[in-house]
Amino acid sequence: MTSSADHPLQTVLLPDGARLAVTIHGTGQPLLLLHGFPLDHSMWVGQLPLARSYQLILPDQRGFGASSCPAGSQGPASIEQMADDAAALLEGLGLEEPVTVCGLSMGGYVSQHLAVRHPRLVGSLILVDTKLEADTPEARAGRGELAAKVSRLGQEVVARAMIPNLLAAAPAEPALQAQHRTACVQELSRMIHACPVGTMTAALAALGARPDMSAAMRGVACPVLLVVGALDTITPPACLERAAGIFPHARLRIVPGCGHMTPLEAPEIFNAEVEDFLRGVAADRAAAGGLEGDRQAGDRDVADRVVADRPGHPAGLAGHSGLGANPLADER
Ligand code: MLT
C-alpha cells in the first residue's frame, strides 16, 4: 500500500478563496474520489490499494476535512458549486486528460454535475450508493429539521441519526464481519464529529436544493459504473437500477451484504469492480484505435463500445479492509 507519509496533504486555492485539501497517491490514470456527507477523504482508506495501478486524487470538499471556505461561508452553497470546485481542483493539479470521477452519495451528486458542467474533464464515471433524483418534499423537510438540531446540539445528533443507516444493519454470512463493522462505525463517528456544524448545515441545504439529474444523465455518453450495496436504505438498489436504464452506457453492480458505504464496507469487492471496469474501458479505448489515437479522438468512440450490464449478477462476497488505524486520518 502506498504510504500516506509519502504523499502529504496539498492545498489548491480556488477562485473564490476556498482552499481544497487534497492527497494524491500512486501514479497512472487519475481517479478522483469524492466523499459523501458529512465525511472527508479518509472514507476512501479501503481504496488505497488501487494506488498500485491508478493515481488516486482524494480531496476534502469545501468546508469538510482540512478544506476551508472563504470568509462569510462555512460550507458549500450548492452541489453545482462543489462540482465547479472539483473542476478547478483538476485544472489546478494540471491534469489535461479526462479523468475517472468516482463519487459516493453526495460525492455522486457532485460527480453528476461535474459530468454535465465540465464534460471535457470526465472520461468515465463511477457512481456509488447515490441517486439521480432530487429530494422529495418530506426528505427536504427532514434535512431542515436535522440542520436545526445539529445547530442546537452539535455533531452527535448527526452521528446518531446517520451511522445506523450508513452501514448494513444485519450483515448476512459471509458478509461484513463484526470487527470490521465496529471499525467502520469508529471511522464514521470520527469523521462526523470532525465536521464543522456550519459545514453540515450548509451542505444539508445544498443537498435538499439539488435538482433531479435524470434527464441530464441521458446525455452523459462516457462509460459509467454504478455500484450500490444490496442493503443500502438511503439510496436503495432501485435508485441505481433506474439510473442504469438512463445512462447510455452503464454497468450496474449490486454488492451483497453492504449498506450505504460499499467502498468502506467491502473494499476488496469494490476495488475489484473498479479495476474490472477501468480495465474494460482501457481495452475498449485501445480497441477503438489505440490509446494514443483515442486520446486524440476523445472518448466518444470508447463510450459506444461499453456494454450495458444489468442487475442479476451480484458481485460476490463482501470482504475485509483490515481497517485499523486509518492512514488517511492523520495526514493533516
Ligand atoms: C451521503 O451519504 O452523502 C448522504 O447520505 C447523501 C444524502 O443525504 O442524500
mmCIF file of C-alpha atoms and ligand atoms in Angstrom:
data_model
loop_
_atom_site.group_PDB
_atom_site.id
_atom_site.type_symbol
_atom_site.label_atom_id
_atom_site.label_comp_id
_atom_site.label_asym_id
_atom_site.label_seq_id
_atom_site.Cartn_x
_atom_site.Cartn_y
_atom_site.Cartn_z
ATOM 1 C CA MET A 1 0.000 0.000 0.000
ATOM 2 C CA THR A 2 1.241 3.454 -0.788
ATOM 3 C CA SER A 3 2.227 5.268 2.359
ATOM 4 C CA SER A 4 0.328 8.443 3.106
ATOM 5 C CA ALA A 5 3.536 9.863 4.531
ATOM 6 C CA ASP A 6 4.936 9.904 1.001
ATOM 7 C CA HIS A 7 2.021 11.953 -0.208
ATOM 8 C CA PRO A 8 1.414 14.870 2.141
ATOM 9 C CA LEU A 9 -1.687 16.964 2.043
ATOM 10 C CA GLN A 10 -1.604 19.609 -0.674
ATOM 11 C CA THR A 11 -3.802 22.686 -0.854
ATOM 12 C CA VAL A 12 -5.361 24.085 -4.005
ATOM 13 C CA LEU A 13 -6.635 27.662 -3.889
ATOM 14 C CA LEU A 14 -9.995 28.114 -5.633
ATOM 15 C CA PRO A 15 -11.036 31.322 -7.415
ATOM 16 C CA ASP A 16 -13.325 32.470 -4.568
ATOM 17 C CA GLY A 17 -10.685 31.948 -1.881
ATOM 18 C CA ALA A 18 -11.742 28.488 -0.685
ATOM 19 C CA ARG A 19 -8.844 26.090 -0.189
ATOM 20 C CA LEU A 20 -9.260 22.430 -1.061
ATOM 21 C CA ALA A 21 -7.008 19.994 0.769
ATOM 22 C CA VAL A 22 -6.066 17.003 -1.364
ATOM 23 C CA THR A 23 -3.816 13.984 -1.073
ATOM 24 C CA ILE A 24 -2.517 12.146 -4.092
ATOM 25 C CA HIS A 25 -1.455 8.506 -4.004
ATOM 26 C CA GLY A 26 0.165 6.458 -6.752
ATOM 27 C CA THR A 27 0.759 7.123 -10.409
ATOM 28 C CA GLY A 28 -1.111 6.162 -13.542
ATOM 29 C CA GLN A 29 -4.541 7.017 -14.804
ATOM 30 C CA PRO A 30 -6.088 9.618 -12.456
ATOM 31 C CA LEU A 31 -9.037 8.509 -10.335
ATOM 32 C CA LEU A 32 -10.801 11.336 -8.469
ATOM 33 C CA LEU A 33 -12.667 10.091 -5.376
ATOM 34 C CA LEU A 34 -15.376 12.392 -3.952
ATOM 35 C CA HIS A 35 -16.569 11.620 -0.434
ATOM 36 C CA GLY A 36 -20.109 11.583 0.959
ATOM 37 C CA PHE A 37 -21.825 13.734 3.594
ATOM 38 C CA PRO A 38 -20.649 14.608 6.263
ATOM 39 C CA LEU A 39 -17.371 12.798 5.787
ATOM 40 C CA ASP A 40 -13.953 13.536 4.324
ATOM 41 C CA HIS A 41 -11.367 11.963 2.032
ATOM 42 C CA SER A 42 -10.357 9.397 4.649
ATOM 43 C CA MET A 43 -13.543 7.417 3.969
ATOM 44 C CA TRP A 44 -11.605 6.065 0.962
ATOM 45 C CA VAL A 45 -8.980 4.314 3.137
ATOM 46 C CA GLY A 46 -10.013 0.946 1.727
ATOM 47 C CA GLN A 47 -9.252 2.174 -1.794
ATOM 48 C CA LEU A 48 -5.547 2.856 -1.113
ATOM 49 C CA PRO A 49 -4.572 -0.475 -2.720
ATOM 50 C CA LEU A 50 -5.864 0.970 -6.022
ATOM 51 C CA ALA A 51 -2.871 3.333 -5.898
ATOM 52 C CA ARG A 52 -0.790 0.418 -7.182
ATOM 53 C CA SER A 53 -2.418 0.949 -10.576
ATOM 54 C CA TYR A 54 -4.005 4.400 -10.521
ATOM 55 C CA GLN A 55 -3.277 7.899 -9.334
ATOM 56 C CA LEU A 56 -5.794 8.462 -6.536
ATOM 57 C CA ILE A 57 -6.834 12.081 -6.055
ATOM 58 C CA LEU A 58 -8.519 12.432 -2.655
ATOM 59 C CA PRO A 59 -9.877 15.912 -1.877
ATOM 60 C CA ASP A 60 -11.795 17.106 1.136
ATOM 61 C CA GLN A 61 -14.679 19.018 -0.389
ATOM 62 C CA ARG A 62 -15.243 22.650 0.607
ATOM 63 C CA GLY A 63 -15.701 23.008 4.375
ATOM 64 C CA PHE A 64 -15.089 19.294 5.059
ATOM 65 C CA GLY A 65 -11.931 17.745 6.496
ATOM 66 C CA ALA A 66 -8.953 20.060 6.106
ATOM 67 C CA SER A 67 -10.561 22.190 3.364
ATOM 68 C CA SER A 68 -11.694 25.706 4.106
ATOM 69 C CA CYS A 69 -14.279 28.201 2.856
ATOM 70 C CA PRO A 70 -13.818 31.876 2.079
ATOM 71 C CA ALA A 71 -14.816 34.387 4.762
ATOM 72 C CA GLY A 72 -18.573 34.569 5.177
ATOM 73 C CA SER A 73 -19.354 30.925 4.482
ATOM 74 C CA GLN A 74 -18.730 27.641 6.261
ATOM 75 C CA GLY A 75 -19.781 25.124 3.678
ATOM 76 C CA PRO A 76 -20.916 24.578 0.112
ATOM 77 C CA ALA A 77 -23.602 26.849 -1.322
ATOM 78 C CA SER A 78 -24.753 24.201 -3.794
ATOM 79 C CA ILE A 79 -23.865 20.871 -5.355
ATOM 80 C CA GLU A 80 -23.106 22.789 -8.553
ATOM 81 C CA GLN A 81 -20.509 24.831 -6.663
ATOM 82 C CA MET A 82 -18.901 21.632 -5.371
ATOM 83 C CA ALA A 83 -18.722 20.333 -8.956
ATOM 84 C CA ASP A 84 -17.035 23.553 -10.049
ATOM 85 C CA ASP A 85 -14.627 23.130 -7.125
ATOM 86 C CA ALA A 86 -13.717 19.643 -8.347
ATOM 87 C CA ALA A 87 -13.154 21.010 -11.856
ATOM 88 C CA ALA A 88 -10.943 23.788 -10.515
ATOM 89 C CA LEU A 89 -9.035 21.208 -8.482
ATOM 90 C CA LEU A 90 -8.353 19.034 -11.540
ATOM 91 C CA GLU A 91 -7.293 22.066 -13.516
ATOM 92 C CA GLY A 92 -5.214 23.334 -10.590
ATOM 93 C CA LEU A 93 -3.413 19.994 -10.499
ATOM 94 C CA GLY A 94 -2.587 20.440 -14.180
ATOM 95 C CA LEU A 95 -4.479 17.360 -15.360
ATOM 96 C CA GLU A 96 -5.047 17.774 -19.038
ATOM 97 C CA GLU A 97 -6.627 14.425 -19.939
ATOM 98 C CA PRO A 98 -10.140 13.398 -18.863
ATOM 99 C CA VAL A 99 -10.089 11.509 -15.556
ATOM 100 C CA THR A 100 -12.243 8.857 -13.937
ATOM 101 C CA VAL A 101 -14.566 10.514 -11.427
ATOM 102 C CA CYS A 102 -15.944 8.360 -8.616
ATOM 103 C CA GLY A 103 -18.369 9.763 -6.051
ATOM 104 C CA LEU A 104 -20.269 8.243 -3.157
ATOM 105 C CA SER A 105 -23.730 9.592 -2.337
ATOM 106 C CA MET A 106 -23.214 13.373 -2.014
ATOM 107 C CA GLY A 107 -19.978 12.823 -3.942
ATOM 108 C CA GLY A 108 -22.092 11.047 -6.557
ATOM 109 C CA TYR A 109 -24.376 14.081 -6.879
ATOM 110 C CA VAL A 110 -21.282 16.242 -7.320
ATOM 111 C CA SER A 111 -19.905 13.818 -9.926
ATOM 112 C CA GLN A 112 -23.124 14.038 -11.945
ATOM 113 C CA HIS A 113 -22.918 17.815 -12.028
ATOM 114 C CA LEU A 114 -19.224 17.652 -12.906
ATOM 115 C CA ALA A 115 -20.047 15.417 -15.888
ATOM 116 C CA VAL A 116 -22.644 17.930 -17.100
ATOM 117 C CA ARG A 117 -20.855 21.182 -16.311
ATOM 118 C CA HIS A 118 -17.320 20.074 -17.222
ATOM 119 C CA PRO A 119 -17.689 17.105 -19.601
ATOM 120 C CA ARG A 120 -14.187 17.624 -21.006
ATOM 121 C CA LEU A 121 -12.724 16.621 -17.638
ATOM 122 C CA VAL A 122 -14.689 13.380 -17.192
ATOM 123 C CA GLY A 123 -13.521 10.301 -19.108
ATOM 124 C CA SER A 124 -15.568 7.810 -17.129
ATOM 125 C CA LEU A 125 -17.887 7.932 -14.159
ATOM 126 C CA ILE A 126 -18.330 5.682 -11.124
ATOM 127 C CA LEU A 127 -21.448 6.463 -9.085
ATOM 128 C CA VAL A 128 -21.651 4.706 -5.740
ATOM 129 C CA ASP A 129 -24.613 4.462 -3.349
ATOM 130 C CA THR A 130 -26.206 7.560 -4.826
ATOM 131 C CA LYS A 131 -29.191 8.538 -6.943
ATOM 132 C CA LEU A 132 -30.219 10.825 -9.792
ATOM 133 C CA GLU A 133 -33.489 12.029 -8.287
ATOM 134 C CA ALA A 134 -33.989 15.188 -6.216
ATOM 135 C CA ASP A 135 -35.230 15.053 -2.629
ATOM 136 C CA THR A 136 -38.918 14.565 -2.001
ATOM 137 C CA PRO A 137 -40.529 17.439 -0.061
ATOM 138 C CA GLU A 138 -40.504 15.169 3.033
ATOM 139 C CA ALA A 139 -36.789 14.418 2.665
ATOM 140 C CA ARG A 140 -36.042 18.121 2.224
ATOM 141 C CA ALA A 141 -38.051 18.947 5.345
ATOM 142 C CA GLY A 142 -36.166 16.211 7.217
ATOM 143 C CA ARG A 143 -32.863 17.834 6.278
ATOM 144 C CA GLY A 144 -34.154 21.169 7.585
ATOM 145 C CA GLU A 145 -35.062 19.537 10.893
ATOM 146 C CA LEU A 146 -31.672 17.829 11.129
ATOM 147 C CA ALA A 147 -29.890 21.130 10.382
ATOM 148 C CA ALA A 148 -31.840 22.861 13.151
ATOM 149 C CA LYS A 149 -30.991 20.072 15.600
ATOM 150 C CA VAL A 150 -27.302 19.982 14.745
ATOM 151 C CA SER A 151 -27.108 23.772 15.131
ATOM 152 C CA ARG A 152 -28.535 23.429 18.624
ATOM 153 C CA LEU A 153 -26.956 20.206 19.801
ATOM 154 C CA GLY A 154 -23.840 19.550 17.709
ATOM 155 C CA GLN A 155 -22.475 16.728 15.583
ATOM 156 C CA GLU A 156 -23.543 13.891 17.876
ATOM 157 C CA VAL A 157 -27.109 14.327 16.598
ATOM 158 C CA VAL A 158 -25.946 13.628 13.063
ATOM 159 C CA ALA A 159 -23.772 10.719 14.143
ATOM 160 C CA ARG A 160 -26.732 9.121 15.924
ATOM 161 C CA ALA A 161 -29.132 9.788 13.070
ATOM 162 C CA MET A 162 -26.835 8.672 10.269
ATOM 163 C CA ILE A 163 -24.449 5.925 11.335
ATOM 164 C CA PRO A 164 -27.102 3.221 11.782
ATOM 165 C CA ASN A 165 -28.305 3.998 8.254
ATOM 166 C CA LEU A 166 -24.881 4.226 6.654
ATOM 167 C CA LEU A 167 -23.866 0.632 7.336
ATOM 168 C CA ALA A 168 -25.712 -2.596 6.645
ATOM 169 C CA ALA A 169 -27.736 -3.327 9.765
ATOM 170 C CA ALA A 170 -27.599 -7.086 9.883
ATOM 171 C CA PRO A 171 -24.799 -8.392 7.735
ATOM 172 C CA ALA A 172 -25.572 -11.843 6.428
ATOM 173 C CA GLU A 173 -22.959 -14.554 6.453
ATOM 174 C CA PRO A 174 -20.387 -14.354 4.921
ATOM 175 C CA ALA A 175 -20.629 -10.601 4.504
ATOM 176 C CA LEU A 176 -19.361 -7.836 6.763
ATOM 177 C CA GLN A 177 -17.903 -9.235 9.975
ATOM 178 C CA ALA A 178 -18.486 -7.703 13.387
ATOM 179 C CA GLN A 179 -14.942 -6.471 13.944
ATOM 180 C CA HIS A 180 -14.798 -4.733 10.605
ATOM 181 C CA ARG A 181 -18.228 -3.184 11.175
ATOM 182 C CA THR A 182 -17.055 -1.816 14.537
ATOM 183 C CA ALA A 183 -14.021 -0.261 12.851
ATOM 184 C CA CYS A 184 -16.313 1.290 10.207
ATOM 185 C CA VAL A 185 -18.547 2.769 12.941
ATOM 186 C CA GLN A 186 -15.493 4.286 14.651
ATOM 187 C CA GLU A 187 -14.215 5.787 11.392
ATOM 188 C CA LEU A 188 -17.613 7.266 10.517
ATOM 189 C CA SER A 189 -18.006 8.682 14.010
ATOM 190 C CA ARG A 190 -14.551 10.256 13.883
ATOM 191 C CA MET A 191 -15.281 11.933 10.534
ATOM 192 C CA ILE A 192 -18.745 13.149 11.541
ATOM 193 C CA HIS A 193 -17.531 14.625 14.820
ATOM 194 C CA ALA A 194 -14.700 16.381 12.969
ATOM 195 C CA CYS A 195 -17.094 18.054 10.506
ATOM 196 C CA PRO A 196 -17.882 21.666 11.489
ATOM 197 C CA VAL A 197 -21.537 22.287 12.318
ATOM 198 C CA GLY A 198 -21.651 25.191 9.843
ATOM 199 C CA THR A 199 -20.443 22.899 7.067
ATOM 200 C CA MET A 200 -23.122 20.371 7.928
ATOM 201 C CA THR A 201 -25.957 22.881 7.877
ATOM 202 C CA ALA A 202 -24.762 24.454 4.618
ATOM 203 C CA ALA A 203 -24.370 21.050 2.989
ATOM 204 C CA LEU A 204 -27.790 19.883 4.188
ATOM 205 C CA ALA A 205 -29.348 22.910 2.491
ATOM 206 C CA ALA A 206 -27.338 22.254 -0.683
ATOM 207 C CA LEU A 207 -28.353 18.585 -0.667
ATOM 208 C CA GLY A 208 -32.014 19.482 -0.227
ATOM 209 C CA ALA A 209 -31.922 22.005 -3.068
ATOM 210 C CA ARG A 210 -30.253 19.756 -5.635
ATOM 211 C CA PRO A 211 -32.177 19.205 -8.855
ATOM 212 C CA ASP A 212 -33.296 15.959 -10.451
ATOM 213 C CA MET A 213 -30.482 14.899 -12.792
ATOM 214 C CA SER A 214 -32.276 12.081 -14.616
ATOM 215 C CA ALA A 215 -32.835 13.978 -17.871
ATOM 216 C CA ALA A 216 -29.318 15.430 -17.835
ATOM 217 C CA MET A 217 -27.761 11.988 -17.344
ATOM 218 C CA ARG A 218 -29.280 10.738 -20.608
ATOM 219 C CA GLY A 219 -26.721 12.928 -22.337
ATOM 220 C CA VAL A 220 -23.678 11.574 -20.460
ATOM 221 C CA ALA A 221 -22.006 9.422 -23.104
ATOM 222 C CA CYS A 222 -18.930 8.263 -21.200
ATOM 223 C CA PRO A 223 -18.726 4.771 -19.673
ATOM 224 C CA VAL A 224 -20.478 4.593 -16.295
ATOM 225 C CA LEU A 225 -20.165 2.097 -13.455
ATOM 226 C CA LEU A 226 -22.973 2.097 -10.883
ATOM 227 C CA VAL A 227 -22.297 0.378 -7.550
ATOM 228 C CA VAL A 228 -24.724 0.005 -4.672
ATOM 229 C CA GLY A 229 -24.930 -2.056 -1.507
ATOM 230 C CA ALA A 230 -27.787 -4.539 -1.631
ATOM 231 C CA LEU A 231 -28.826 -3.355 1.855
ATOM 232 C CA ASP A 232 -28.469 0.389 1.228
ATOM 233 C CA THR A 233 -31.535 2.050 2.747
ATOM 234 C CA ILE A 234 -30.555 5.669 1.918
ATOM 235 C CA THR A 235 -30.150 5.139 -1.816
ATOM 236 C CA PRO A 236 -31.522 1.615 -2.309
ATOM 237 C CA PRO A 237 -30.601 -0.568 -5.300
ATOM 238 C CA ALA A 238 -33.831 0.501 -7.058
ATOM 239 C CA CYS A 239 -32.325 4.010 -7.434
ATOM 240 C CA LEU A 240 -29.301 2.641 -9.247
ATOM 241 C CA GLU A 241 -31.417 0.241 -11.289
ATOM 242 C CA ARG A 242 -33.378 3.245 -12.537
ATOM 243 C CA ALA A 243 -30.106 5.046 -13.276
ATOM 244 C CA ALA A 244 -28.839 2.027 -15.232
ATOM 245 C CA GLY A 245 -31.800 2.454 -17.552
ATOM 246 C CA ILE A 246 -30.996 6.122 -18.112
ATOM 247 C CA PHE A 247 -27.269 6.329 -18.894
ATOM 248 C CA PRO A 248 -26.457 5.341 -22.461
ATOM 249 C CA HIS A 249 -23.537 3.126 -21.348
ATOM 250 C CA ALA A 250 -23.845 1.865 -17.795
ATOM 251 C CA ARG A 251 -22.868 -1.238 -15.888
ATOM 252 C CA LEU A 252 -24.600 -1.932 -12.566
ATOM 253 C CA ARG A 253 -23.151 -3.896 -9.657
ATOM 254 C CA ILE A 254 -25.170 -4.661 -6.525
ATOM 255 C CA VAL A 255 -22.863 -5.717 -3.691
ATOM 256 C CA PRO A 256 -24.367 -8.236 -1.262
ATOM 257 C CA GLY A 257 -24.183 -7.549 2.467
ATOM 258 C CA CYS A 258 -23.377 -3.837 2.128
ATOM 259 C CA GLY A 259 -25.312 -0.743 3.124
ATOM 260 C CA HIS A 260 -24.683 2.848 2.008
ATOM 261 C CA MET A 261 -20.883 2.738 2.433
ATOM 262 C CA THR A 262 -19.934 -0.006 -0.013
ATOM 263 C CA PRO A 263 -16.290 1.123 -0.520
ATOM 264 C CA LEU A 264 -15.738 1.146 3.261
ATOM 265 C CA GLU A 265 -17.803 -1.951 3.999
ATOM 266 C CA ALA A 266 -16.472 -4.213 1.253
ATOM 267 C CA PRO A 267 -13.318 -2.562 -0.122
ATOM 268 C CA GLU A 268 -11.941 -5.662 -1.802
ATOM 269 C CA ILE A 269 -15.095 -6.250 -3.820
ATOM 270 C CA PHE A 270 -15.479 -2.564 -4.565
ATOM 271 C CA ASN A 271 -11.871 -2.225 -5.711
ATOM 272 C CA ALA A 272 -12.164 -5.333 -7.888
ATOM 273 C CA GLU A 273 -15.258 -3.857 -9.555
ATOM 274 C CA VAL A 274 -13.475 -0.566 -10.179
ATOM 275 C CA GLU A 275 -10.407 -2.297 -11.611
ATOM 276 C CA ASP A 276 -12.509 -4.544 -13.820
ATOM 277 C CA PHE A 277 -14.494 -1.572 -15.101
ATOM 278 C CA LEU A 278 -11.396 0.529 -15.767
ATOM 279 C CA ARG A 279 -9.630 -2.382 -17.479
ATOM 280 C CA GLY A 280 -12.653 -2.720 -19.739
ATOM 281 C CA VAL A 281 -12.672 0.993 -20.503
ATOM 282 C CA ALA A 282 -8.943 0.880 -21.318
ATOM 283 C CA ALA A 283 -9.364 -2.217 -23.518
ATOM 284 C CA ASP A 284 -12.243 -0.647 -25.393
ATOM 285 C CA ARG A 285 -10.234 2.514 -25.764
ATOM 286 C CA ALA A 286 -7.285 0.567 -27.177
ATOM 287 C CA ALA A 287 -9.573 -1.423 -29.473
ATOM 288 C CA ALA A 288 -11.123 1.775 -30.727
ATOM 289 C CA GLY A 289 -7.890 2.793 -32.361
ATOM 290 C CA GLY A 290 -5.034 2.598 -29.882
ATOM 291 C CA LEU A 291 -4.514 4.554 -26.745
ATOM 292 C CA GLU A 292 -2.756 7.393 -28.465
ATOM 293 C CA GLY A 293 -5.301 7.635 -31.243
ATOM 294 C CA ASP A 294 -8.089 7.579 -28.739
ATOM 295 C CA ARG A 295 -6.512 10.348 -26.709
ATOM 296 C CA GLN A 296 -6.663 12.494 -29.781
ATOM 297 C CA ALA A 297 -10.133 11.410 -30.788
ATOM 298 C CA GLY A 298 -11.678 11.868 -27.349
ATOM 299 C CA ASP A 299 -13.874 9.374 -25.582
ATOM 300 C CA ARG A 300 -16.854 9.297 -27.955
ATOM 301 C CA ASP A 301 -15.896 6.054 -29.712
ATOM 302 C CA VAL A 302 -14.986 4.328 -26.465
ATOM 303 C CA ALA A 303 -18.283 5.058 -24.819
ATOM 304 C CA ASP A 304 -20.134 3.432 -27.695
ATOM 305 C CA ARG A 305 -18.384 0.129 -27.058
ATOM 306 C CA VAL A 306 -19.242 -0.244 -23.402
ATOM 307 C CA VAL A 307 -21.852 -2.919 -22.922
ATOM 308 C CA ALA A 308 -24.765 -2.154 -20.623
ATOM 309 C CA ASP A 309 -24.702 -4.713 -17.836
ATOM 310 C CA ARG A 310 -27.985 -5.106 -15.983
ATOM 311 C CA PRO A 311 -28.621 -6.453 -12.492
ATOM 312 C CA GLY A 312 -28.807 -10.117 -11.670
ATOM 313 C CA HIS A 313 -25.093 -10.799 -11.341
ATOM 314 C CA PRO A 314 -24.177 -9.818 -7.820
ATOM 315 C CA ALA A 315 -20.526 -9.177 -7.346
ATOM 316 C CA GLY A 316 -19.794 -11.872 -4.802
ATOM 317 C CA LEU A 317 -18.864 -11.919 -1.170
ATOM 318 C CA ALA A 318 -18.183 -8.884 0.956
ATOM 319 C CA GLY A 319 -14.581 -8.599 2.077
ATOM 320 C CA HIS A 320 -12.406 -7.001 4.690
ATOM 321 C CA SER A 321 -10.279 -3.911 4.513
ATOM 322 C CA GLY A 322 -8.239 -4.797 7.559
ATOM 323 C CA LEU A 323 -9.389 -1.361 8.719
ATOM 324 C CA GLY A 324 -7.325 -0.444 11.747
ATOM 325 C CA ALA A 325 -5.726 2.940 12.269
ATOM 326 C CA ASN A 326 -6.787 4.864 9.179
ATOM 327 C CA PRO A 327 -3.576 6.014 7.476
ATOM 328 C CA LEU A 328 -5.566 8.773 5.786
ATOM 329 C CA ALA A 329 -6.959 10.110 9.071
ATOM 330 C CA ASP A 330 -3.834 11.698 10.498
ATOM 331 C CA GLU A 331 -2.488 13.463 7.475
ATOM 332 C CA ARG A 332 -3.359 16.947 8.499
HETATM 333 C C1 MLT B 1 -24.351 10.963 1.813
HETATM 334 O O1 MLT B 1 -24.036 9.820 2.188
HETATM 335 O O2 MLT B 1 -23.559 11.682 1.203
HETATM 336 C C2 MLT B 1 -25.711 11.454 2.142
HETATM 337 O O3 MLT B 1 -26.450 10.442 2.743
HETATM 338 C C3 MLT B 1 -26.383 11.980 0.927
HETATM 339 C C4 MLT B 1 -27.817 12.325 1.139
HETATM 340 O O4 MLT B 1 -28.237 12.522 2.284
HETATM 341 O O5 MLT B 1 -28.550 12.440 0.150
#
